[in-house]
Amino acid sequence: MTTDTTHPRGTLPPGQRRIDYFPRFGRRLDQPPPTVSEHPTVVFGGVLPAPIEVSLDELVGADRRELDADFHCVAGWSATGLHWEGVAFADVYQRYVAPAVAPGTTVTHVLVRGLDDEHFVAELEDLLAGNVLLADRLGGRPLDGDHGAPLRLVNPEQYGYANIKHVCRIDMLAGAPPAGSPPLIDRMLQSHPRARVWEEERHGTLPGWLIRPVYRVIKAFMLAGAARRGTS
Ligand SMILES: Nc1nc2c(c(=O)[nH]1)N[C@H]1C(S)=C(S)[C@@H](COP(=O)(O)O)O[C@H]1N2
Ligand SMILES: [Mo]
């Protein structure tokens, strides 16, 4: 089954501009992609009575899905027409998590973490939508290090920063995490808790359109850096 959330040219979410390639992007571009073990696993934890560790082979072995989707980075670029393969987050949730949640516990949020420690807390509801994948293939090939090997979250409805790469751990939360006191740069570029692209939820407190120019500068700077490093 293929779900299609690509949009004809000209109908990108507000404030986005199309680019004709898919760069390696993110906050750790100065570092190489993390090393992946020979037998990767994903651990489901948080409020579960005990953590559950599942091998990647098992996790992606059944109920495979395909998804054609555009990818929208909060910095303002969109890569269009990407073809992903993997498993639906909702199916994984039903298979491993739902049966393990203790009676009386309600999971409201999900913390998805990558091998590089980058993470995002999503509302459970946003991840249970049918077009949210845990993807292990892109463009007919296994995911490479640039784009999130061995497994990444793909949610076309949310900005790139919610699409965690190199997924190794998924923690269930019974409430929104407490707001910390992040470093200044993180406060300036504060993520939005829902990060929905069509609502332009670019920023935690400022309207999306207002923060666009800031991100435009960051985009130019980072894409130039990525080109210099020779990633594509
Ligand atoms: N593990 C991890 N996931 C991540 C990031 C990261 O640095 N580490 N960067 C995020 C951001 S800001 C974007 S735009 C996309 C970029 O994905 P790409 O490198 O496949 O283009 O990954 C997101 N997921
Ligand atoms: Mo991003």
mmCIF file of C-alpha atoms and ligand atoms in Angstrom:
data_model
loop_
_atom_site.group_PDB
_atom_site.id
_atom_site.type_symbol
_atom_site.label_atom_id
_atom_site.label_comp_id
_atom_site.label_asym_id
_atom_site.label_seq_id
_atom_site.Cartn_x
_atom_site.Cartn_y
_atom_site.Cartn_z
ATOM 1 C CA MET A 1 0.000 0.000 0.000
ATOM 2 C CA THR A 2 1.331 3.409 -0.904
ATOM 3 C CA THR A 3 0.191 6.567 0.815
ATOM 4 C CA ASP A 4 0.802 9.755 -1.147
ATOM 5 C CA THR A 5 1.265 13.086 0.598
ATOM 6 C CA THR A 6 3.248 14.787 -2.153
ATOM 7 C CA HIS A 7 1.820 17.968 -3.540
ATOM 8 C CA PRO A 8 2.016 19.313 -7.050
ATOM 9 C CA ARG A 9 4.634 22.014 -7.490
ATOM 10 C CA GLY A 10 3.379 25.340 -6.151
ATOM 11 C CA THR A 11 1.407 23.950 -3.262
ATOM 12 C CA LEU A 12 4.043 23.648 -0.603
ATOM 13 C CA PRO A 13 3.173 24.547 2.991
ATOM 14 C CA PRO A 14 3.363 28.291 3.792
ATOM 15 C CA GLY A 15 6.843 29.809 3.741
ATOM 16 C CA GLN A 16 8.535 26.764 2.160
ATOM 17 C CA ARG A 17 10.649 26.738 -1.025
ATOM 18 C CA ARG A 18 11.343 23.706 -3.138
ATOM 19 C CA ILE A 19 14.916 22.482 -3.641
ATOM 20 C CA ASP A 20 15.736 19.833 -6.229
ATOM 21 C CA TYR A 21 17.832 17.586 -3.994
ATOM 22 C CA PHE A 22 17.663 16.122 -0.485
ATOM 23 C CA PRO A 23 20.575 17.373 1.620
ATOM 24 C CA ARG A 24 21.927 15.811 4.781
ATOM 25 C CA PHE A 25 20.745 18.358 7.327
ATOM 26 C CA GLY A 26 20.365 18.814 11.068
ATOM 27 C CA ARG A 27 22.170 20.095 14.081
ATOM 28 C CA ARG A 28 25.189 17.829 14.005
ATOM 29 C CA LEU A 29 26.493 18.319 10.489
ATOM 30 C CA ASP A 30 29.999 18.873 11.812
ATOM 31 C CA GLN A 31 29.987 15.234 12.910
ATOM 32 C CA PRO A 32 29.734 12.129 10.720
ATOM 33 C CA PRO A 33 26.508 10.122 10.953
ATOM 34 C CA PRO A 34 26.537 7.775 13.970
ATOM 35 C CA THR A 35 27.936 4.267 13.619
ATOM 36 C CA VAL A 36 25.244 1.612 13.354
ATOM 37 C CA SER A 37 25.777 -1.759 15.032
ATOM 38 C CA GLU A 38 25.546 -4.934 12.996
ATOM 39 C CA HIS A 39 22.340 -5.976 14.741
ATOM 40 C CA PRO A 40 20.468 -2.764 15.541
ATOM 41 C CA THR A 41 17.536 -2.738 17.942
ATOM 42 C CA VAL A 42 14.898 -0.272 19.058
ATOM 43 C CA VAL A 43 14.047 0.001 22.756
ATOM 44 C CA PHE A 44 10.517 0.969 23.788
ATOM 45 C CA GLY A 45 10.532 2.443 27.283
ATOM 46 C CA GLY A 46 9.273 5.307 29.401
ATOM 47 C CA VAL A 47 6.119 4.518 31.369
ATOM 48 C CA LEU A 48 6.037 0.881 30.220
ATOM 49 C CA PRO A 49 6.384 -1.517 33.192
ATOM 50 C CA ALA A 50 9.639 -2.780 31.625
ATOM 51 C CA PRO A 51 11.523 -1.685 28.520
ATOM 52 C CA ILE A 52 11.013 -3.799 25.400
ATOM 53 C CA GLU A 53 13.937 -4.276 23.026
ATOM 54 C CA VAL A 54 13.045 -5.330 19.478
ATOM 55 C CA SER A 55 15.498 -6.181 16.720
ATOM 56 C CA LEU A 56 15.265 -3.992 13.660
ATOM 57 C CA ASP A 57 14.793 -7.059 11.458
ATOM 58 C CA GLU A 58 11.720 -8.039 13.409
ATOM 59 C CA LEU A 59 10.392 -4.505 13.699
ATOM 60 C CA VAL A 60 10.363 -3.820 9.962
ATOM 61 C CA GLY A 61 9.731 -7.389 8.856
ATOM 62 C CA ALA A 62 5.932 -7.348 8.684
ATOM 63 C CA ASP A 63 3.126 -5.035 7.520
ATOM 64 C CA ARG A 64 5.394 -3.056 5.249
ATOM 65 C CA ARG A 65 4.145 0.271 3.876
ATOM 66 C CA GLU A 66 5.221 2.718 1.227
ATOM 67 C CA LEU A 67 4.881 6.476 1.365
ATOM 68 C CA ASP A 68 5.431 9.145 -1.272
ATOM 69 C CA ALA A 69 5.932 12.408 0.524
ATOM 70 C CA ASP A 70 7.516 15.842 0.528
ATOM 71 C CA PHE A 71 9.957 16.731 3.312
ATOM 72 C CA HIS A 72 9.851 20.166 4.920
ATOM 73 C CA CYS A 73 12.700 21.573 6.996
ATOM 74 C CA VAL A 74 11.834 24.400 9.377
ATOM 75 C CA ALA A 75 14.700 26.392 7.817
ATOM 76 C CA GLY A 76 12.474 26.733 4.739
ATOM 77 C CA TRP A 77 13.570 24.126 2.212
ATOM 78 C CA SER A 78 11.328 21.326 0.966
ATOM 79 C CA ALA A 79 12.528 18.226 -0.858
ATOM 80 C CA THR A 80 9.694 16.834 -2.943
ATOM 81 C CA GLY A 81 8.580 13.416 -4.139
ATOM 82 C CA LEU A 82 10.564 11.207 -1.767
ATOM 83 C CA HIS A 83 9.687 7.513 -1.735
ATOM 84 C CA TRP A 84 9.921 5.892 1.691
ATOM 85 C CA GLU A 85 9.416 2.271 2.766
ATOM 86 C CA GLY A 86 9.055 0.921 6.272
ATOM 87 C CA VAL A 87 6.363 0.237 8.826
ATOM 88 C CA ALA A 88 3.567 2.463 10.102
ATOM 89 C CA PHE A 89 4.258 3.936 13.534
ATOM 90 C CA ALA A 90 0.624 3.117 14.407
ATOM 91 C CA ASP A 91 1.151 -0.575 13.588
ATOM 92 C CA VAL A 92 4.315 -0.716 15.694
ATOM 93 C CA TYR A 93 2.466 0.995 18.531
ATOM 94 C CA GLN A 94 -0.405 -1.499 18.363
ATOM 95 C CA ARG A 95 1.957 -4.470 18.140
ATOM 96 C CA TYR A 96 4.462 -3.729 20.900
ATOM 97 C CA VAL A 97 3.407 -0.781 23.018
ATOM 98 C CA ALA A 98 -0.373 -0.871 23.485
ATOM 99 C CA PRO A 99 -0.394 -4.420 24.962
ATOM 100 C CA ALA A 100 2.365 -3.473 27.418
ATOM 101 C CA VAL A 101 0.876 -0.254 28.824
ATOM 102 C CA ALA A 102 -0.323 -0.860 32.379
ATOM 103 C CA PRO A 103 -4.043 -0.387 33.055
ATOM 104 C CA GLY A 104 -4.651 3.117 34.354
ATOM 105 C CA THR A 105 -1.706 4.566 32.435
ATOM 106 C CA THR A 106 -2.465 6.856 29.493
ATOM 107 C CA VAL A 107 0.310 7.552 27.031
ATOM 108 C CA THR A 108 0.001 11.126 25.758
ATOM 109 C CA HIS A 109 3.449 11.910 24.357
ATOM 110 C CA VAL A 110 6.284 9.970 22.751
ATOM 111 C CA LEU A 111 9.977 10.806 22.958
ATOM 112 C CA VAL A 112 11.827 9.562 19.876
ATOM 113 C CA ARG A 113 15.627 9.437 20.199
ATOM 114 C CA GLY A 114 18.409 8.896 17.671
ATOM 115 C CA LEU A 115 21.840 7.298 18.070
ATOM 116 C CA ASP A 116 23.317 10.829 17.989
ATOM 117 C CA ASP A 117 21.109 11.697 20.997
ATOM 118 C CA GLU A 118 18.985 14.123 18.968
ATOM 119 C CA HIS A 119 15.353 13.742 20.025
ATOM 120 C CA PHE A 120 11.861 15.121 19.712
ATOM 121 C CA VAL A 121 8.779 14.769 21.885
ATOM 122 C CA ALA A 122 5.640 14.350 19.796
ATOM 123 C CA GLU A 123 2.039 14.100 20.837
ATOM 124 C CA LEU A 124 1.032 10.449 20.493
ATOM 125 C CA GLU A 125 -1.935 11.454 18.354
ATOM 126 C CA ASP A 126 0.318 13.139 15.782
ATOM 127 C CA LEU A 127 2.283 9.901 15.334
ATOM 128 C CA LEU A 128 -0.733 7.589 15.098
ATOM 129 C CA ALA A 129 -1.803 9.164 11.783
ATOM 130 C CA GLY A 130 -1.700 6.633 8.953
ATOM 131 C CA ASN A 131 1.088 8.341 7.010
ATOM 132 C CA VAL A 132 3.701 8.271 9.795
ATOM 133 C CA LEU A 133 6.394 5.695 9.101
ATOM 134 C CA LEU A 134 9.405 4.222 10.782
ATOM 135 C CA ALA A 135 11.317 3.997 7.518
ATOM 136 C CA ASP A 136 14.308 1.815 6.681
ATOM 137 C CA ARG A 137 14.393 2.510 2.935
ATOM 138 C CA LEU A 138 14.451 5.664 0.806
ATOM 139 C CA GLY A 139 14.285 5.802 -2.978
ATOM 140 C CA GLY A 140 14.331 2.006 -3.276
ATOM 141 C CA ARG A 141 17.536 1.585 -1.243
ATOM 142 C CA PRO A 142 18.374 0.991 2.408
ATOM 143 C CA LEU A 143 18.604 4.288 4.301
ATOM 144 C CA ASP A 144 22.148 5.627 4.270
ATOM 145 C CA GLY A 145 23.918 7.424 7.104
ATOM 146 C CA ASP A 146 23.074 10.843 5.655
ATOM 147 C CA HIS A 147 19.346 10.271 5.900
ATOM 148 C CA GLY A 148 19.026 8.288 9.104
ATOM 149 C CA ALA A 149 20.344 4.716 8.972
ATOM 150 C CA PRO A 150 19.222 2.316 10.154
ATOM 151 C CA LEU A 151 15.693 3.654 10.831
ATOM 152 C CA ARG A 152 14.069 7.078 10.879
ATOM 153 C CA LEU A 153 10.735 8.577 11.726
ATOM 154 C CA VAL A 154 8.961 10.102 8.731
ATOM 155 C CA ASN A 155 5.986 12.347 9.396
ATOM 156 C CA PRO A 156 5.275 14.531 6.353
ATOM 157 C CA GLU A 157 2.871 16.651 8.404
ATOM 158 C CA GLN A 158 5.630 17.796 10.759
ATOM 159 C CA TYR A 159 8.813 19.801 10.199
ATOM 160 C CA GLY A 160 12.099 17.980 9.680
ATOM 161 C CA TYR A 161 13.173 18.374 13.299
ATOM 162 C CA ALA A 162 10.355 16.048 14.339
ATOM 163 C CA ASN A 163 11.522 13.428 11.785
ATOM 164 C CA ILE A 164 14.201 11.891 13.995
ATOM 165 C CA LYS A 165 16.953 9.941 12.207
ATOM 166 C CA HIS A 166 18.940 6.920 13.474
ATOM 167 C CA VAL A 167 16.069 5.924 15.785
ATOM 168 C CA CYS A 168 17.237 3.708 18.650
ATOM 169 C CA ARG A 169 14.796 4.442 21.453
ATOM 170 C CA ILE A 170 11.143 5.413 21.796
ATOM 171 C CA ASP A 171 9.907 6.408 25.271
ATOM 172 C CA MET A 172 6.229 6.651 26.143
ATOM 173 C CA LEU A 173 5.288 9.575 28.363
ATOM 174 C CA ALA A 174 2.148 10.020 30.435
ATOM 175 C CA GLY A 175 2.200 13.809 30.068
ATOM 176 C CA ALA A 176 4.023 16.662 28.358
ATOM 177 C CA PRO A 177 7.666 16.838 29.468
ATOM 178 C CA PRO A 178 8.482 19.747 31.794
ATOM 179 C CA ALA A 179 9.896 22.773 30.001
ATOM 180 C CA GLY A 180 13.601 22.951 30.765
ATOM 181 C CA SER A 181 15.884 25.936 30.605
ATOM 182 C CA PRO A 182 17.579 25.423 27.260
ATOM 183 C CA PRO A 183 20.660 27.312 26.001
ATOM 184 C CA LEU A 184 20.036 30.674 24.314
ATOM 185 C CA ILE A 185 20.339 29.382 20.766
ATOM 186 C CA ASP A 186 17.684 26.768 21.517
ATOM 187 C CA ARG A 187 15.411 29.405 22.985
ATOM 188 C CA MET A 188 15.811 31.577 19.877
ATOM 189 C CA LEU A 189 15.091 28.637 17.593
ATOM 190 C CA GLN A 190 12.615 27.037 19.939
ATOM 191 C CA SER A 191 10.801 24.116 18.381
ATOM 192 C CA HIS A 192 7.022 23.991 18.383
ATOM 193 C CA PRO A 193 5.501 21.097 20.362
ATOM 194 C CA ARG A 194 3.374 20.042 17.370
ATOM 195 C CA ALA A 195 5.509 21.352 14.510
ATOM 196 C CA ARG A 196 2.756 20.951 11.898
ATOM 197 C CA VAL A 197 3.904 22.252 8.526
ATOM 198 C CA TRP A 198 0.509 23.259 7.133
ATOM 199 C CA GLU A 199 -0.205 25.353 10.253
ATOM 200 C CA GLU A 200 3.316 26.812 9.990
ATOM 201 C CA GLU A 201 4.074 25.818 13.577
ATOM 202 C CA ARG A 202 7.720 26.687 13.011
ATOM 203 C CA HIS A 203 8.486 28.149 16.404
ATOM 204 C CA GLY A 204 7.412 27.612 20.011
ATOM 205 C CA THR A 205 6.351 31.188 20.737
ATOM 206 C CA LEU A 206 6.765 33.377 17.623
ATOM 207 C CA PRO A 207 4.459 33.219 14.591
ATOM 208 C CA GLY A 208 5.967 31.134 11.796
ATOM 209 C CA TRP A 209 5.992 33.939 9.225
ATOM 210 C CA LEU A 210 7.891 36.216 11.614
ATOM 211 C CA ILE A 211 10.748 33.771 12.148
ATOM 212 C CA ARG A 212 11.052 32.863 8.413
ATOM 213 C CA PRO A 213 13.835 35.385 7.628
ATOM 214 C CA VAL A 214 15.960 34.110 10.518
ATOM 215 C CA TYR A 215 15.665 30.578 9.251
ATOM 216 C CA ARG A 216 16.340 31.716 5.682
ATOM 217 C CA VAL A 217 19.789 32.948 6.739
ATOM 218 C CA ILE A 218 20.452 29.699 8.627
ATOM 219 C CA LYS A 219 19.337 27.686 5.607
ATOM 220 C CA ALA A 220 21.703 29.496 3.213
ATOM 221 C CA PHE A 221 24.564 29.108 5.661
ATOM 222 C CA MET A 222 23.951 25.405 6.335
ATOM 223 C CA LEU A 223 23.257 24.354 2.754
ATOM 224 C CA ALA A 224 26.510 26.067 1.714
ATOM 225 C CA GLY A 225 28.301 24.125 4.450
ATOM 226 C CA ALA A 226 26.728 20.861 3.358
ATOM 227 C CA ALA A 227 27.758 21.488 -0.266
ATOM 228 C CA ARG A 228 31.332 22.209 0.888
ATOM 229 C CA ARG A 229 31.470 18.938 2.769
ATOM 230 C CA GLY A 230 30.340 17.167 -0.379
ATOM 231 C CA THR A 231 27.168 15.577 0.896
ATOM 232 C CA SER A 232 24.237 15.611 -1.448
HETATM 233 N N1 LIG B 1 18.987 11.956 14.790
HETATM 234 C C1 LIG B 1 18.776 13.132 14.174
HETATM 235 N N2 LIG B 1 17.609 13.333 13.552
HETATM 236 C C2 LIG B 1 17.367 14.496 12.913
HETATM 237 C C3 LIG B 1 18.314 15.546 12.914
HETATM 238 C C4 LIG B 1 19.548 15.309 13.569
HETATM 239 O O1 LIG B 1 20.462 16.160 13.618
HETATM 240 N N3 LIG B 1 19.745 14.081 14.193
HETATM 241 N N4 LIG B 1 18.027 16.741 12.287
HETATM 242 C C5 LIG B 1 16.604 17.024 11.999
HETATM 243 C C6 LIG B 1 16.396 18.108 11.040
HETATM 244 S S1 LIG B 1 16.457 19.691 11.640
HETATM 245 C C7 LIG B 1 16.072 17.875 9.739
HETATM 246 S S2 LIG B 1 15.639 19.116 8.677
HETATM 247 C C8 LIG B 1 16.062 16.498 9.191
HETATM 248 C C9 LIG B 1 17.026 16.411 8.030
HETATM 249 O O2 LIG B 1 16.955 15.131 7.458
HETATM 250 P P1 LIG B 1 17.949 14.735 6.281
HETATM 251 O O3 LIG B 1 19.343 14.894 6.812
HETATM 252 O O4 LIG B 1 17.595 13.357 5.899
HETATM 253 O O5 LIG B 1 17.707 15.747 5.187
HETATM 254 O O6 LIG B 1 16.401 15.524 10.157
HETATM 255 C C10 LIG B 1 15.919 15.778 11.448
HETATM 256 N N5 LIG B 1 16.190 14.633 12.271
HETATM 257 MO MO MO B 2 15.523 21.048 9.944
#
